[in-house]
């Protein structure tokens, strides 16, 4: 099993992938006049994308198949059943509206953003750090 430290090792002369990615994102955000924080800022957009991707990965694990890939011979009739909006609040981004997937039997219990929880503590910093280090959204979901 690969650890996060092993994936992001650097030499003394090379900047980390995290530092290079962060520098590029900040440059692009400045060029486009995009704020770094706030709900419509760079960090808010990453938080929204990460949370929605992680929730979809959780749903895939819960159901045992990818979206629109349920095997015909499956034993259960539980499948995805759209999404519902949820507004979460983090200290650095403010309110961010995400789409939380639902399943037909209502047995899905999200871990990354639990039911009835609106406040995120530290998720946005983790999101930016892991994504900047070059991890895929699937690897980040597995990390959580």
JSON list of C-alpha atoms in Angstrom, two decimals:
[
{"chain": "A", "resi": 1, "resn": "UNK", "atom": "CA", "xyz": [0.00, 0.00, 0.00]},
{"chain": "A", "resi": 2, "resn": "UNK", "atom": "CA", "xyz": [1.33, 3.41, -0.96]},
{"chain": "A", "resi": 3, "resn": "UNK", "atom": "CA", "xyz": [1.30, 6.14, 1.66]},
{"chain": "A", "resi": 4, "resn": "UNK", "atom": "CA", "xyz": [0.74, 9.83, 0.99]},
{"chain": "A", "resi": 5, "resn": "UNK", "atom": "CA", "xyz": [4.34, 10.60, 1.98]},
{"chain": "A", "resi": 6, "resn": "UNK", "atom": "CA", "xyz": [5.68, 8.10, -0.55]},
{"chain": "A", "resi": 7, "resn": "UNK", "atom": "CA", "xyz": [3.61, 9.63, -3.33]},
{"chain": "A", "resi": 8, "resn": "UNK", "atom": "CA", "xyz": [4.75, 13.18, -2.62]},
{"chain": "A", "resi": 9, "resn": "UNK", "atom": "CA", "xyz": [8.46, 12.70, -1.87]},
{"chain": "A", "resi": 10, "resn": "UNK", "atom": "CA", "xyz": [10.67, 15.45, -3.20]},
{"chain": "A", "resi": 11, "resn": "UNK", "atom": "CA", "xyz": [14.33, 16.18, -3.49]},
{"chain": "A", "resi": 12, "resn": "UNK", "atom": "CA", "xyz": [15.94, 19.24, -1.94]},
{"chain": "A", "resi": 13, "resn": "UNK", "atom": "CA", "xyz": [16.19, 21.09, -5.26]},
{"chain": "A", "resi": 14, "resn": "UNK", "atom": "CA", "xyz": [12.70, 20.36, -6.57]},
{"chain": "A", "resi": 15, "resn": "UNK", "atom": "CA", "xyz": [9.51, 22.04, -5.37]},
{"chain": "A", "resi": 16, "resn": "UNK", "atom": "CA", "xyz": [6.72, 19.65, -4.46]},
{"chain": "A", "resi": 17, "resn": "UNK", "atom": "CA", "xyz": [3.91, 18.93, -6.90]},
{"chain": "A", "resi": 18, "resn": "UNK", "atom": "CA", "xyz": [1.65, 20.53, -4.33]},
{"chain": "A", "resi": 19, "resn": "UNK", "atom": "CA", "xyz": [3.62, 23.79, -4.45]},
{"chain": "A", "resi": 20, "resn": "UNK", "atom": "CA", "xyz": [3.74, 23.82, -8.26]},
{"chain": "A", "resi": 21, "resn": "UNK", "atom": "CA", "xyz": [0.03, 23.08, -8.59]},
{"chain": "A", "resi": 22, "resn": "UNK", "atom": "CA", "xyz": [-0.92, 25.69, -5.98]},
{"chain": "A", "resi": 23, "resn": "UNK", "atom": "CA", "xyz": [1.22, 28.29, -7.71]},
{"chain": "A", "resi": 24, "resn": "UNK", "atom": "CA", "xyz": [-0.41, 27.54, -11.07]},
{"chain": "A", "resi": 25, "resn": "UNK", "atom": "CA", "xyz": [-3.94, 27.62, -9.61]},
{"chain": "A", "resi": 26, "resn": "UNK", "atom": "CA", "xyz": [-3.30, 30.96, -7.92]},
{"chain": "A", "resi": 27, "resn": "UNK", "atom": "CA", "xyz": [-1.88, 32.37, -11.16]},
{"chain": "A", "resi": 28, "resn": "UNK", "atom": "CA", "xyz": [-4.92, 31.22, -13.15]},
{"chain": "A", "resi": 29, "resn": "UNK", "atom": "CA", "xyz": [-7.31, 32.52, -10.50]},
{"chain": "A", "resi": 30, "resn": "UNK", "atom": "CA", "xyz": [-5.64, 35.94, -10.57]},
{"chain": "A", "resi": 31, "resn": "UNK", "atom": "CA", "xyz": [-5.76, 36.04, -14.38]},
{"chain": "A", "resi": 32, "resn": "UNK", "atom": "CA", "xyz": [-9.49, 35.34, -14.32]},
{"chain": "A", "resi": 33, "resn": "UNK", "atom": "CA", "xyz": [-10.16, 37.76, -11.45]},
{"chain": "A", "resi": 34, "resn": "UNK", "atom": "CA", "xyz": [-11.24, 34.88, -9.22]},
{"chain": "A", "resi": 35, "resn": "UNK", "atom": "CA", "xyz": [-10.96, 35.28, -5.46]},
{"chain": "A", "resi": 36, "resn": "UNK", "atom": "CA", "xyz": [-9.04, 32.60, -3.59]},
{"chain": "A", "resi": 37, "resn": "UNK", "atom": "CA", "xyz": [-11.55, 32.24, -0.76]},
{"chain": "A", "resi": 38, "resn": "UNK", "atom": "CA", "xyz": [-15.28, 32.68, -0.41]},
{"chain": "A", "resi": 39, "resn": "UNK", "atom": "CA", "xyz": [-18.07, 30.53, -1.87]},
{"chain": "A", "resi": 40, "resn": "UNK", "atom": "CA", "xyz": [-17.31, 31.48, -5.50]},
{"chain": "A", "resi": 41, "resn": "UNK", "atom": "CA", "xyz": [-13.56, 31.50, -5.01]},
{"chain": "A", "resi": 42, "resn": "UNK", "atom": "CA", "xyz": [-10.96, 28.96, -6.02]},
{"chain": "A", "resi": 43, "resn": "UNK", "atom": "CA", "xyz": [-11.03, 27.08, -2.72]},
{"chain": "A", "resi": 44, "resn": "UNK", "atom": "CA", "xyz": [-14.85, 27.00, -2.75]},
{"chain": "A", "resi": 45, "resn": "UNK", "atom": "CA", "xyz": [-14.88, 25.48, -6.23]},
{"chain": "A", "resi": 46, "resn": "UNK", "atom": "CA", "xyz": [-12.33, 22.83, -5.23]},
{"chain": "A", "resi": 47, "resn": "UNK", "atom": "CA", "xyz": [-14.31, 22.06, -2.09]},
{"chain": "A", "resi": 48, "resn": "UNK", "atom": "CA", "xyz": [-17.54, 21.63, -4.08]},
{"chain": "A", "resi": 49, "resn": "UNK", "atom": "CA", "xyz": [-15.90, 19.43, -6.72]},
{"chain": "A", "resi": 50, "resn": "UNK", "atom": "CA", "xyz": [-14.10, 17.31, -4.17]},
{"chain": "A", "resi": 51, "resn": "UNK", "atom": "CA", "xyz": [-17.11, 16.77, -1.92]},
{"chain": "A", "resi": 52, "resn": "UNK", "atom": "CA", "xyz": [-19.40, 15.85, -4.81]},
{"chain": "A", "resi": 53, "resn": "UNK", "atom": "CA", "xyz": [-16.81, 13.45, -6.25]},
{"chain": "A", "resi": 54, "resn": "UNK", "atom": "CA", "xyz": [-16.19, 11.85, -2.85]},
{"chain": "A", "resi": 55, "resn": "UNK", "atom": "CA", "xyz": [-19.94, 11.48, -2.25]},
{"chain": "A", "resi": 56, "resn": "UNK", "atom": "CA", "xyz": [-20.40, 9.85, -5.65]},
{"chain": "A", "resi": 57, "resn": "UNK", "atom": "CA", "xyz": [-17.53, 7.46, -4.87]},
{"chain": "A", "resi": 58, "resn": "UNK", "atom": "CA", "xyz": [-19.17, 6.63, -1.55]},
{"chain": "A", "resi": 59, "resn": "UNK", "atom": "CA", "xyz": [-22.43, 5.90, -3.38]},
{"chain": "A", "resi": 60, "resn": "UNK", "atom": "CA", "xyz": [-20.61, 3.67, -5.87]},
{"chain": "A", "resi": 61, "resn": "UNK", "atom": "CA", "xyz": [-19.08, 1.72, -2.98]},
{"chain": "A", "resi": 62, "resn": "UNK", "atom": "CA", "xyz": [-22.45, 1.53, -1.22]},
{"chain": "A", "resi": 63, "resn": "UNK", "atom": "CA", "xyz": [-24.27, 0.17, -4.28]},
{"chain": "A", "resi": 64, "resn": "UNK", "atom": "CA", "xyz": [-21.40, -1.95, -5.57]},
{"chain": "A", "resi": 65, "resn": "UNK", "atom": "CA", "xyz": [-21.44, -0.58, -9.12]},
{"chain": "A", "resi": 66, "resn": "UNK", "atom": "CA", "xyz": [-20.66, 2.55, -11.11]},
{"chain": "A", "resi": 67, "resn": "UNK", "atom": "CA", "xyz": [-23.40, 4.92, -12.21]},
{"chain": "A", "resi": 68, "resn": "UNK", "atom": "CA", "xyz": [-25.48, 3.37, -15.01]},
{"chain": "A", "resi": 69, "resn": "UNK", "atom": "CA", "xyz": [-23.48, 0.13, -14.74]},
{"chain": "A", "resi": 70, "resn": "UNK", "atom": "CA", "xyz": [-25.71, -2.05, -12.54]},
{"chain": "A", "resi": 71, "resn": "UNK", "atom": "CA", "xyz": [-25.49, -5.70, -13.62]},
{"chain": "A", "resi": 72, "resn": "UNK", "atom": "CA", "xyz": [-28.76, -7.18, -14.87]},
{"chain": "A", "resi": 73, "resn": "UNK", "atom": "CA", "xyz": [-28.40, -10.22, -12.59]},
{"chain": "A", "resi": 74, "resn": "UNK", "atom": "CA", "xyz": [-28.05, -8.21, -9.39]},
{"chain": "A", "resi": 75, "resn": "UNK", "atom": "CA", "xyz": [-29.97, -9.33, -6.31]},
{"chain": "A", "resi": 76, "resn": "UNK", "atom": "CA", "xyz": [-31.06, -5.87, -5.17]},
{"chain": "A", "resi": 77, "resn": "UNK", "atom": "CA", "xyz": [-33.19, -3.22, -6.84]},
{"chain": "A", "resi": 78, "resn": "UNK", "atom": "CA", "xyz": [-31.41, -0.39, -5.03]},
{"chain": "A", "resi": 79, "resn": "UNK", "atom": "CA", "xyz": [-29.98, 2.08, -7.54]},
{"chain": "A", "resi": 80, "resn": "UNK", "atom": "CA", "xyz": [-29.09, 5.77, -7.67]},
{"chain": "A", "resi": 81, "resn": "UNK", "atom": "CA", "xyz": [-32.07, 8.07, -7.38]},
{"chain": "A", "resi": 82, "resn": "UNK", "atom": "CA", "xyz": [-30.84, 11.52, -8.32]},
{"chain": "A", "resi": 83, "resn": "UNK", "atom": "CA", "xyz": [-29.38, 14.10, -5.97]},
{"chain": "A", "resi": 84, "resn": "UNK", "atom": "CA", "xyz": [-30.51, 16.63, -3.45]},
{"chain": "A", "resi": 85, "resn": "UNK", "atom": "CA", "xyz": [-28.92, 20.02, -2.77]},
{"chain": "A", "resi": 86, "resn": "UNK", "atom": "CA", "xyz": [-27.21, 20.66, 0.53]},
{"chain": "A", "resi": 87, "resn": "UNK", "atom": "CA", "xyz": [-25.46, 23.81, 1.66]},
{"chain": "A", "resi": 88, "resn": "UNK", "atom": "CA", "xyz": [-22.36, 23.21, 3.76]},
{"chain": "A", "resi": 89, "resn": "UNK", "atom": "CA", "xyz": [-20.37, 25.89, 5.53]},
{"chain": "A", "resi": 90, "resn": "UNK", "atom": "CA", "xyz": [-16.62, 25.97, 5.95]},
{"chain": "A", "resi": 91, "resn": "UNK", "atom": "CA", "xyz": [-14.61, 28.65, 7.73]},
{"chain": "A", "resi": 92, "resn": "UNK", "atom": "CA", "xyz": [-12.60, 29.75, 4.70]},
{"chain": "A", "resi": 93, "resn": "UNK", "atom": "CA", "xyz": [-15.13, 29.36, 1.88]},
{"chain": "A", "resi": 94, "resn": "UNK", "atom": "CA", "xyz": [-18.41, 30.23, 3.56]},
{"chain": "A", "resi": 95, "resn": "UNK", "atom": "CA", "xyz": [-21.56, 28.49, 2.27]},
{"chain": "A", "resi": 96, "resn": "UNK", "atom": "CA", "xyz": [-21.08, 26.05, -0.63]},
{"chain": "A", "resi": 97, "resn": "UNK", "atom": "CA", "xyz": [-24.04, 24.26, -2.23]},
{"chain": "A", "resi": 98, "resn": "UNK", "atom": "CA", "xyz": [-23.30, 20.65, -3.17]},
{"chain": "A", "resi": 99, "resn": "UNK", "atom": "CA", "xyz": [-25.37, 17.89, -4.76]},
{"chain": "A", "resi": 100, "resn": "UNK", "atom": "CA", "xyz": [-25.66, 14.83, -2.49]},
{"chain": "A", "resi": 101, "resn": "UNK", "atom": "CA", "xyz": [-26.55, 11.57, -4.28]},
{"chain": "A", "resi": 102, "resn": "UNK", "atom": "CA", "xyz": [-29.56, 9.53, -3.14]},
{"chain": "A", "resi": 103, "resn": "UNK", "atom": "CA", "xyz": [-30.40, 5.86, -3.52]},
{"chain": "A", "resi": 104, "resn": "UNK", "atom": "CA", "xyz": [-33.85, 4.43, -4.11]},
{"chain": "A", "resi": 105, "resn": "UNK", "atom": "CA", "xyz": [-34.00, 2.54, -0.79]},
{"chain": "A", "resi": 106, "resn": "UNK", "atom": "CA", "xyz": [-32.70, 5.55, 1.22]},
{"chain": "A", "resi": 107, "resn": "UNK", "atom": "CA", "xyz": [-29.99, 3.40, 2.83]},
{"chain": "A", "resi": 108, "resn": "UNK", "atom": "CA", "xyz": [-27.05, 5.57, 1.76]},
{"chain": "A", "resi": 109, "resn": "UNK", "atom": "CA", "xyz": [-25.34, 7.25, 4.71]},
{"chain": "A", "resi": 110, "resn": "UNK", "atom": "CA", "xyz": [-22.54, 9.59, 3.57]},
{"chain": "A", "resi": 111, "resn": "UNK", "atom": "CA", "xyz": [-19.32, 9.66, 5.57]},
{"chain": "A", "resi": 112, "resn": "UNK", "atom": "CA", "xyz": [-17.50, 12.70, 4.20]},
{"chain": "A", "resi": 113, "resn": "UNK", "atom": "CA", "xyz": [-20.51, 14.97, 4.84]},
{"chain": "A", "resi": 114, "resn": "UNK", "atom": "CA", "xyz": [-22.77, 13.11, 7.28]},
{"chain": "A", "resi": 115, "resn": "UNK", "atom": "CA", "xyz": [-26.51, 13.59, 7.28]},
{"chain": "A", "resi": 116, "resn": "UNK", "atom": "CA", "xyz": [-27.67, 16.65, 9.23]},
{"chain": "A", "resi": 117, "resn": "UNK", "atom": "CA", "xyz": [-24.14, 18.09, 9.29]},
{"chain": "A", "resi": 118, "resn": "UNK", "atom": "CA", "xyz": [-23.64, 21.48, 7.69]},
{"chain": "A", "resi": 119, "resn": "UNK", "atom": "CA", "xyz": [-20.34, 22.69, 9.09]},
{"chain": "A", "resi": 120, "resn": "UNK", "atom": "CA", "xyz": [-17.10, 21.42, 7.60]},
{"chain": "A", "resi": 121, "resn": "UNK", "atom": "CA", "xyz": [-14.02, 21.55, 9.77]},
{"chain": "A", "resi": 122, "resn": "UNK", "atom": "CA", "xyz": [-10.72, 21.24, 7.97]},
{"chain": "A", "resi": 123, "resn": "UNK", "atom": "CA", "xyz": [-12.06, 19.52, 4.85]},
{"chain": "A", "resi": 124, "resn": "UNK", "atom": "CA", "xyz": [-11.19, 22.37, 2.49]},
{"chain": "A", "resi": 125, "resn": "UNK", "atom": "CA", "xyz": [-7.55, 22.41, 3.60]},
{"chain": "A", "resi": 126, "resn": "UNK", "atom": "CA", "xyz": [-7.30, 18.64, 3.16]},
{"chain": "A", "resi": 127, "resn": "UNK", "atom": "CA", "xyz": [-8.97, 18.81, -0.24]},
{"chain": "A", "resi": 128, "resn": "UNK", "atom": "CA", "xyz": [-6.56, 21.40, -1.58]},
{"chain": "A", "resi": 129, "resn": "UNK", "atom": "CA", "xyz": [-3.53, 19.64, -0.14]},
{"chain": "A", "resi": 130, "resn": "UNK", "atom": "CA", "xyz": [-4.36, 16.17, -1.50]},
{"chain": "A", "resi": 131, "resn": "UNK", "atom": "CA", "xyz": [-5.54, 17.41, -4.88]},
{"chain": "A", "resi": 132, "resn": "UNK", "atom": "CA", "xyz": [-2.47, 19.60, -5.25]},
{"chain": "A", "resi": 133, "resn": "UNK", "atom": "CA", "xyz": [-0.25, 16.65, -4.49]},
{"chain": "A", "resi": 134, "resn": "UNK", "atom": "CA", "xyz": [-1.53, 15.03, -7.64]},
{"chain": "A", "resi": 135, "resn": "UNK", "atom": "CA", "xyz": [-3.85, 12.45, -6.14]},
{"chain": "A", "resi": 136, "resn": "UNK", "atom": "CA", "xyz": [-6.85, 11.51, -8.21]},
{"chain": "A", "resi": 137, "resn": "UNK", "atom": "CA", "xyz": [-10.31, 12.04, -6.79]},
{"chain": "A", "resi": 138, "resn": "UNK", "atom": "CA", "xyz": [-10.64, 8.27, -6.42]},
{"chain": "A", "resi": 139, "resn": "UNK", "atom": "CA", "xyz": [-7.42, 8.11, -4.38]},
{"chain": "A", "resi": 140, "resn": "UNK", "atom": "CA", "xyz": [-8.61, 11.01, -2.23]},
{"chain": "A", "resi": 141, "resn": "UNK", "atom": "CA", "xyz": [-11.94, 9.26, -1.65]},
{"chain": "A", "resi": 142, "resn": "UNK", "atom": "CA", "xyz": [-10.07, 6.11, -0.63]},
{"chain": "A", "resi": 143, "resn": "UNK", "atom": "CA", "xyz": [-7.98, 8.22, 1.76]},
{"chain": "A", "resi": 144, "resn": "UNK", "atom": "CA", "xyz": [-11.13, 9.43, 3.51]}
]
